[in-house]
mmCIF file of C-alpha atoms in Angstrom:
data_model
loop_
_atom_site.group_PDB
_atom_site.id
_atom_site.type_symbol
_atom_site.label_atom_id
_atom_site.label_comp_id
_atom_site.label_asym_id
_atom_site.label_seq_id
_atom_site.Cartn_x
_atom_site.Cartn_y
_atom_site.Cartn_z
ATOM 1 C CA MET A 13 10.815 -38.003 -36.363
ATOM 2 C CA SER A 14 8.158 -36.856 -33.958
ATOM 3 C CA SER A 15 10.655 -36.579 -31.126
ATOM 4 C CA CYS A 16 12.883 -34.294 -33.222
ATOM 5 C CA THR A 17 10.109 -31.824 -33.887
ATOM 6 C CA GLU A 18 8.413 -31.917 -30.505
ATOM 7 C CA THR A 19 7.616 -28.477 -29.138
ATOM 8 C CA LYS A 20 7.999 -28.120 -25.403
ATOM 9 C CA THR A 21 6.505 -25.373 -23.329
ATOM 10 C CA LYS A 22 9.230 -23.087 -21.993
ATOM 11 C CA ASN A 23 9.271 -22.438 -18.273
ATOM 12 C CA ILE A 24 9.022 -18.666 -18.408
ATOM 13 C CA PRO A 25 8.481 -17.042 -15.012
ATOM 14 C CA ALA A 26 5.532 -14.700 -14.720
ATOM 15 C CA PRO A 27 6.532 -11.035 -14.518
ATOM 16 C CA THR A 28 6.543 -9.550 -11.051
ATOM 17 C CA PRO A 29 3.559 -7.221 -10.711
ATOM 18 C CA VAL A 30 4.473 -3.567 -10.298
ATOM 19 C CA VAL A 31 2.926 -1.999 -7.202
ATOM 20 C CA ASN A 32 3.027 1.360 -5.425
ATOM 21 C CA GLN A 33 3.619 3.382 -8.606
ATOM 22 C CA GLU A 34 1.405 6.224 -7.367
ATOM 23 C CA ALA A 35 3.059 8.953 -5.314
ATOM 24 C CA ARG A 36 1.608 9.029 -1.788
ATOM 25 C CA ASP A 37 2.396 11.111 1.284
ATOM 26 C CA TYR A 38 5.297 9.943 3.435
ATOM 27 C CA ASP A 39 3.100 8.668 6.271
ATOM 28 C CA GLN A 40 0.874 6.610 3.960
ATOM 29 C CA TYR A 41 3.631 4.045 3.519
ATOM 30 C CA THR A 42 2.583 1.937 6.499
ATOM 31 C CA GLU A 43 3.105 -1.667 5.354
ATOM 32 C CA LYS A 44 6.569 -2.860 6.340
ATOM 33 C CA VAL A 45 7.405 -5.499 3.746
ATOM 34 C CA TRP A 46 11.095 -6.010 4.571
ATOM 35 C CA SER A 47 13.603 -4.936 7.191
ATOM 36 C CA ASP A 48 16.884 -5.698 8.853
ATOM 37 C CA GLU A 49 16.902 -4.636 12.496
ATOM 38 C CA PHE A 50 20.451 -5.893 13.211
ATOM 39 C CA ASP A 51 19.268 -7.517 16.437
ATOM 40 C CA GLY A 52 21.385 -10.657 16.233
ATOM 41 C CA PHE A 53 25.049 -11.324 16.851
ATOM 42 C CA PHE A 54 26.136 -11.563 13.210
ATOM 43 C CA LEU A 55 25.392 -9.869 9.914
ATOM 44 C CA ASP A 56 22.511 -11.606 8.121
ATOM 45 C CA GLU A 57 24.169 -12.683 4.891
ATOM 46 C CA SER A 58 20.808 -13.625 3.408
ATOM 47 C CA ASN A 59 20.338 -9.837 3.136
ATOM 48 C CA TRP A 60 23.841 -8.485 2.538
ATOM 49 C CA VAL A 61 26.929 -9.124 0.436
ATOM 50 C CA TYR A 62 30.411 -7.877 1.323
ATOM 51 C CA GLU A 63 31.723 -6.000 -1.707
ATOM 52 C CA GLN A 64 35.486 -6.213 -1.420
ATOM 53 C CA GLY A 65 38.588 -4.647 -2.915
ATOM 54 C CA GLY A 66 40.546 -1.445 -3.318
ATOM 55 C CA GLY A 67 41.858 0.348 -6.362
ATOM 56 C CA GLY A 68 40.141 3.674 -5.751
ATOM 57 C CA TRP A 69 36.619 2.704 -6.884
ATOM 58 C CA GLY A 70 36.675 5.323 -9.638
ATOM 59 C CA ASN A 71 37.041 8.157 -7.119
ATOM 60 C CA GLN A 72 40.708 7.831 -6.063
ATOM 61 C CA GLU A 73 39.591 6.500 -2.677
ATOM 62 C CA LEU A 74 42.184 5.135 -0.285
ATOM 63 C CA GLN A 75 40.389 2.304 1.499
ATOM 64 C CA ASN A 76 40.355 -1.408 0.880
ATOM 65 C CA TYR A 77 36.919 -2.908 1.526
ATOM 66 C CA THR A 78 37.091 -6.203 3.433
ATOM 67 C CA ASN A 79 34.790 -8.807 4.978
ATOM 68 C CA SER A 80 36.663 -8.610 8.278
ATOM 69 C CA THR A 81 34.811 -8.214 11.552
ATOM 70 C CA SER A 82 37.244 -5.372 12.211
ATOM 71 C CA ASN A 83 35.403 -3.423 9.513
ATOM 72 C CA ALA A 84 31.792 -4.627 9.791
ATOM 73 C CA TYR A 85 30.017 -6.252 12.710
ATOM 74 C CA VAL A 86 26.719 -6.290 14.599
ATOM 75 C CA SER A 87 26.693 -5.070 18.198
ATOM 76 C CA GLY A 88 24.024 -3.764 20.546
ATOM 77 C CA GLY A 89 21.304 -3.811 17.904
ATOM 78 C CA ASN A 90 23.375 -1.862 15.372
ATOM 79 C CA LEU A 91 25.337 -2.680 12.276
ATOM 80 C CA VAL A 92 28.745 -1.027 12.652
ATOM 81 C CA ILE A 93 30.773 -0.157 9.547
ATOM 82 C CA GLN A 94 34.221 0.869 10.687
ATOM 83 C CA ALA A 95 36.935 2.623 8.693
ATOM 84 C CA ARG A 96 40.358 1.929 10.153
ATOM 85 C CA LYS A 97 43.836 3.301 9.596
ATOM 86 C CA GLU A 98 46.145 0.341 9.290
ATOM 87 C CA GLN A 99 49.696 0.174 10.581
ATOM 88 C CA SER A 100 50.957 -1.998 7.731
ATOM 89 C CA GLY A 101 49.926 -3.527 4.433
ATOM 90 C CA SER A 102 49.292 -2.265 0.925
ATOM 91 C CA ASN A 103 46.261 -0.195 1.918
ATOM 92 C CA ALA A 104 46.583 2.577 4.490
ATOM 93 C CA TYR A 105 42.877 2.297 5.341
ATOM 94 C CA THR A 106 40.312 -0.506 5.474
ATOM 95 C CA SER A 107 36.533 -0.310 5.657
ATOM 96 C CA ALA A 108 33.388 -2.183 4.588
ATOM 97 C CA ARG A 109 30.852 -1.830 1.821
ATOM 98 C CA LEU A 110 27.663 -3.872 2.190
ATOM 99 C CA ILE A 111 25.171 -4.327 -0.637
ATOM 100 C CA THR A 112 21.849 -6.120 -1.124
ATOM 101 C CA LYS A 113 22.645 -6.993 -4.745
ATOM 102 C CA GLY A 114 21.279 -10.432 -5.570
ATOM 103 C CA LYS A 115 19.578 -10.596 -2.165
ATOM 104 C CA LYS A 116 16.988 -7.829 -2.126
ATOM 105 C CA THR A 117 15.817 -5.474 -4.870
ATOM 106 C CA PHE A 118 13.686 -2.423 -4.144
ATOM 107 C CA GLN A 119 11.352 -0.708 -6.569
ATOM 108 C CA PHE A 120 8.510 1.606 -5.564
ATOM 109 C CA GLY A 121 7.962 2.383 -1.880
ATOM 110 C CA ARG A 122 9.780 4.016 1.024
ATOM 111 C CA ILE A 123 13.141 3.071 2.489
ATOM 112 C CA ASP A 124 14.128 4.321 5.948
ATOM 113 C CA VAL A 125 17.680 3.967 7.253
ATOM 114 C CA ARG A 126 18.276 5.071 10.840
ATOM 115 C CA ALA A 127 21.963 5.732 11.244
ATOM 116 C CA LYS A 128 24.609 7.690 13.081
ATOM 117 C CA ILE A 129 27.287 8.776 10.666
ATOM 118 C CA PRO A 130 30.941 9.711 11.164
ATOM 119 C CA LYS A 131 32.736 12.933 10.312
ATOM 120 C CA GLY A 132 36.273 14.225 9.783
ATOM 121 C CA LYS A 133 38.250 15.448 6.790
ATOM 122 C CA GLY A 134 38.420 12.692 4.195
ATOM 123 C CA VAL A 135 35.713 10.522 5.795
ATOM 124 C CA TRP A 136 32.904 9.729 3.334
ATOM 125 C CA PRO A 137 29.853 7.849 4.702
ATOM 126 C CA ALA A 138 27.101 6.980 2.239
ATOM 127 C CA ILE A 139 23.661 5.382 2.076
ATOM 128 C CA TRP A 140 22.798 4.881 -1.590
ATOM 129 C CA MET A 141 21.398 2.682 -4.345
ATOM 130 C CA LEU A 142 22.371 1.370 -7.772
ATOM 131 C CA GLY A 143 20.215 -0.055 -10.543
ATOM 132 C CA ALA A 144 19.882 -3.827 -10.192
ATOM 133 C CA ASP A 145 20.613 -4.186 -13.919
ATOM 134 C CA ILE A 146 24.137 -2.762 -13.549
ATOM 135 C CA ASP A 147 25.686 -5.950 -14.984
ATOM 136 C CA GLN A 148 23.714 -5.387 -18.196
ATOM 137 C CA ASN A 149 23.719 -1.566 -18.176
ATOM 138 C CA ASN A 150 26.908 -0.101 -16.798
ATOM 139 C CA TRP A 151 26.981 2.971 -14.592
ATOM 140 C CA PRO A 152 25.666 5.614 -15.062
ATOM 141 C CA LYS A 153 23.073 4.085 -17.412
ATOM 142 C CA CYS A 154 21.778 1.837 -14.621
ATOM 143 C CA GLY A 155 21.106 4.888 -12.416
ATOM 144 C CA GLU A 156 22.320 5.833 -8.948
ATOM 145 C CA ILE A 157 20.317 7.257 -6.041
ATOM 146 C CA ASP A 158 22.384 8.831 -3.263
ATOM 147 C CA ILE A 159 20.054 8.951 -0.272
ATOM 148 C CA MET A 160 22.717 10.374 2.039
ATOM 149 C CA GLU A 161 26.293 11.386 1.424
ATOM 150 C CA LEU A 162 28.420 13.441 3.764
ATOM 151 C CA ARG A 163 31.672 15.243 3.249
ATOM 152 C CA GLY A 164 33.301 14.529 6.578
ATOM 153 C CA SER A 165 34.729 18.037 6.730
ATOM 154 C CA LYS A 166 31.202 19.507 6.426
ATOM 155 C CA PRO A 167 29.034 17.478 8.836
ATOM 156 C CA LYS A 168 26.072 19.875 8.658
ATOM 157 C CA GLU A 169 25.577 19.347 4.916
ATOM 158 C CA LEU A 170 23.271 16.500 3.834
ATOM 159 C CA ILE A 171 23.817 15.668 0.155
ATOM 160 C CA SER A 172 21.304 13.746 -1.984
ATOM 161 C CA THR A 173 21.955 13.185 -5.684
ATOM 162 C CA MET A 174 20.525 11.363 -8.713
ATOM 163 C CA HIS A 175 23.047 10.104 -11.266
ATOM 164 C CA TYR A 176 22.135 8.910 -14.768
ATOM 165 C CA ALA A 177 23.206 8.728 -18.389
ATOM 166 C CA THR A 178 22.079 11.417 -20.827
ATOM 167 C CA SER A 179 20.902 10.722 -24.368
ATOM 168 C CA THR A 180 24.535 10.992 -25.529
ATOM 169 C CA GLY A 181 25.691 8.497 -22.889
ATOM 170 C CA ALA A 182 27.379 11.164 -20.779
ATOM 171 C CA HIS A 183 27.146 11.247 -16.989
ATOM 172 C CA GLY A 184 24.425 13.588 -15.753
ATOM 173 C CA TYR A 185 23.297 14.348 -12.243
ATOM 174 C CA GLU A 186 20.893 16.485 -10.234
ATOM 175 C CA GLY A 187 20.629 16.855 -6.499
ATOM 176 C CA ASP A 188 20.418 18.977 -3.401
ATOM 177 C CA THR A 189 22.658 19.947 -0.504
ATOM 178 C CA LYS A 190 20.620 20.603 2.620
ATOM 179 C CA VAL A 191 22.468 22.736 5.167
ATOM 180 C CA LEU A 192 21.281 21.863 8.671
ATOM 181 C CA PRO A 193 21.620 23.645 12.020
ATOM 182 C CA VAL A 194 23.010 20.469 13.610
ATOM 183 C CA ASP A 195 26.081 18.330 13.099
ATOM 184 C CA LEU A 196 24.678 15.090 11.660
ATOM 185 C CA SER A 197 27.403 13.002 13.320
ATOM 186 C CA THR A 198 26.265 13.779 16.870
ATOM 187 C CA ASP A 199 23.147 11.576 16.870
ATOM 188 C CA PHE A 200 21.086 9.044 14.956
ATOM 189 C CA HIS A 201 18.916 10.353 12.118
ATOM 190 C CA ILE A 202 16.419 8.701 9.782
ATOM 191 C CA TYR A 203 17.361 9.057 6.123
ATOM 192 C CA SER A 204 14.445 8.224 3.821
ATOM 193 C CA VAL A 205 13.730 7.962 0.123
ATOM 194 C CA VAL A 206 10.281 7.464 -1.409
ATOM 195 C CA ARG A 207 10.252 6.130 -4.950
ATOM 196 C CA SER A 208 7.164 6.299 -7.145
ATOM 197 C CA GLU A 209 6.699 6.349 -10.899
ATOM 198 C CA ASN A 210 8.813 9.158 -12.396
ATOM 199 C CA MET A 211 9.387 10.723 -8.968
ATOM 200 C CA THR A 212 11.930 10.298 -6.167
ATOM 201 C CA ARG A 213 11.602 12.212 -2.888
ATOM 202 C CA PHE A 214 14.035 12.572 0.015
ATOM 203 C CA TYR A 215 13.162 13.062 3.694
ATOM 204 C CA LEU A 216 14.954 13.529 7.004
ATOM 205 C CA ASP A 217 13.772 12.335 10.429
ATOM 206 C CA GLY A 218 10.209 11.601 9.371
ATOM 207 C CA ASN A 219 9.432 15.180 8.351
ATOM 208 C CA PRO A 220 6.391 14.791 6.059
ATOM 209 C CA GLN A 221 7.775 17.389 3.645
ATOM 210 C CA PRO A 222 10.593 16.271 1.350
ATOM 211 C CA TYR A 223 13.709 18.409 1.319
ATOM 212 C CA TYR A 224 14.391 17.385 -2.287
ATOM 213 C CA THR A 225 12.222 16.019 -5.098
ATOM 214 C CA TYR A 226 13.521 14.701 -8.409
ATOM 215 C CA ASN A 227 10.844 14.392 -11.093
ATOM 216 C CA ASN A 228 12.734 15.318 -14.248
ATOM 217 C CA SER A 229 11.880 12.318 -16.409
ATOM 218 C CA THR A 230 13.484 13.912 -19.478
ATOM 219 C CA SER A 231 16.979 14.365 -18.021
ATOM 220 C CA ALA A 232 17.963 10.689 -18.147
ATOM 221 C CA SER A 233 17.831 8.689 -21.375
ATOM 222 C CA PRO A 234 16.930 5.936 -20.922
ATOM 223 C CA TYR A 235 15.168 6.740 -17.643
ATOM 224 C CA PRO A 236 16.351 4.177 -15.052
ATOM 225 C CA PHE A 237 14.561 5.281 -11.895
ATOM 226 C CA ASN A 238 11.424 3.183 -12.335
ATOM 227 C CA ASN A 239 13.533 0.006 -12.230
ATOM 228 C CA GLY A 240 14.595 -2.151 -9.319
ATOM 229 C CA PHE A 241 17.597 -0.966 -7.296
ATOM 230 C CA PHE A 242 19.787 -2.502 -4.615
ATOM 231 C CA LEU A 243 20.970 -0.743 -1.451
ATOM 232 C CA ILE A 244 24.543 0.088 -0.427
ATOM 233 C CA LEU A 245 25.956 1.078 2.978
ATOM 234 C CA ASN A 246 29.607 2.092 3.184
ATOM 235 C CA VAL A 247 32.236 4.396 4.635
ATOM 236 C CA ALA A 248 34.912 5.464 2.151
ATOM 237 C CA VAL A 249 38.151 7.270 2.964
ATOM 238 C CA GLY A 250 39.735 9.932 0.804
ATOM 239 C CA GLY A 251 39.149 10.542 -2.864
ATOM 240 C CA HIS A 252 37.887 13.511 -4.813
ATOM 241 C CA PHE A 253 34.657 14.004 -2.827
ATOM 242 C CA ASP A 254 36.187 15.405 0.366
ATOM 243 C CA GLY A 255 39.893 14.975 -0.284
ATOM 244 C CA ASN A 256 42.228 12.786 1.727
ATOM 245 C CA PRO A 257 42.534 12.775 5.535
ATOM 246 C CA ASP A 258 44.813 15.539 6.790
ATOM 247 C CA GLY A 259 45.374 14.286 10.315
ATOM 248 C CA SER A 260 42.421 16.141 11.847
ATOM 249 C CA ALA A 261 40.194 13.036 11.740
ATOM 250 C CA THR A 262 40.987 10.318 14.255
ATOM 251 C CA PHE A 263 40.512 6.674 13.287
ATOM 252 C CA PRO A 264 38.680 4.371 13.535
ATOM 253 C CA GLN A 265 35.538 6.117 12.296
ATOM 254 C CA GLN A 266 32.159 4.362 12.507
ATOM 255 C CA MET A 267 28.784 4.482 10.818
ATOM 256 C CA GLN A 268 26.221 2.811 13.078
ATOM 257 C CA VAL A 269 23.005 1.604 11.433
ATOM 258 C CA ASP A 270 20.077 0.878 13.742
ATOM 259 C CA TYR A 271 17.794 -0.470 11.007
ATOM 260 C CA VAL A 272 16.881 -0.563 7.338
ATOM 261 C CA ARG A 273 13.135 -0.735 6.622
ATOM 262 C CA TYR A 274 11.181 -0.918 3.390
ATOM 263 C CA TYR A 275 7.539 0.197 3.392
ATOM 264 C CA GLN A 276 4.723 0.258 0.858
ATOM 265 C CA TYR A 277 1.188 1.556 1.006
ATOM 266 C CA LYS A 278 -1.871 -0.701 0.946
#
């Protein structure tokens, strides 16, 4: 009888301590705790997952995301994500969408992505994040942080947006469109987000002043932006964001990523 009533101690992992909740200045995040410098010959699949498939992705997009080296590869110290127009097959365009889901989750701290992005009508490069609990809390409840989106037809407009669910479960969002004097596709730029408790700030090229700050903790219910998120790098084609290509954009189009770095303060 004793063996039937024996109580065994459950192996419950200790909770991960939360750090870096306090909002600090951009340049106080000096401790690099993770990075991918893309210095090898192949994509480090201990950091990234190829998210594959077509079907429009909820935005009527045209591309099929693949794991082909025609669409994503490492060369010259850069990750290259390449959108291609195909000559045959069921999808007119192919591209790549790389995510850190299940590999690396980011909470509070600063993420820098140095990248050169493409342009052209219907080309949609993005550097963004989704809540790591998306399998338990569907979008938009899990939260979405768009660090950088670009309408390819408007390459001087840097778009950063927070997406969430409202108390009624509806999709809500807040963000900023920063109009720049330069075409973002002509050179590499550093796109940064700093996450702290109840505050998310966006920066460009190491400027210590954020161009957009989201600190409306009452807009989302439940509030997802203190949770862990994973990172996404992709180039979409077509869809409602910038419309479909009209022939003015030549393919292939590339987003080149020099590095992704995650910093915290001491």
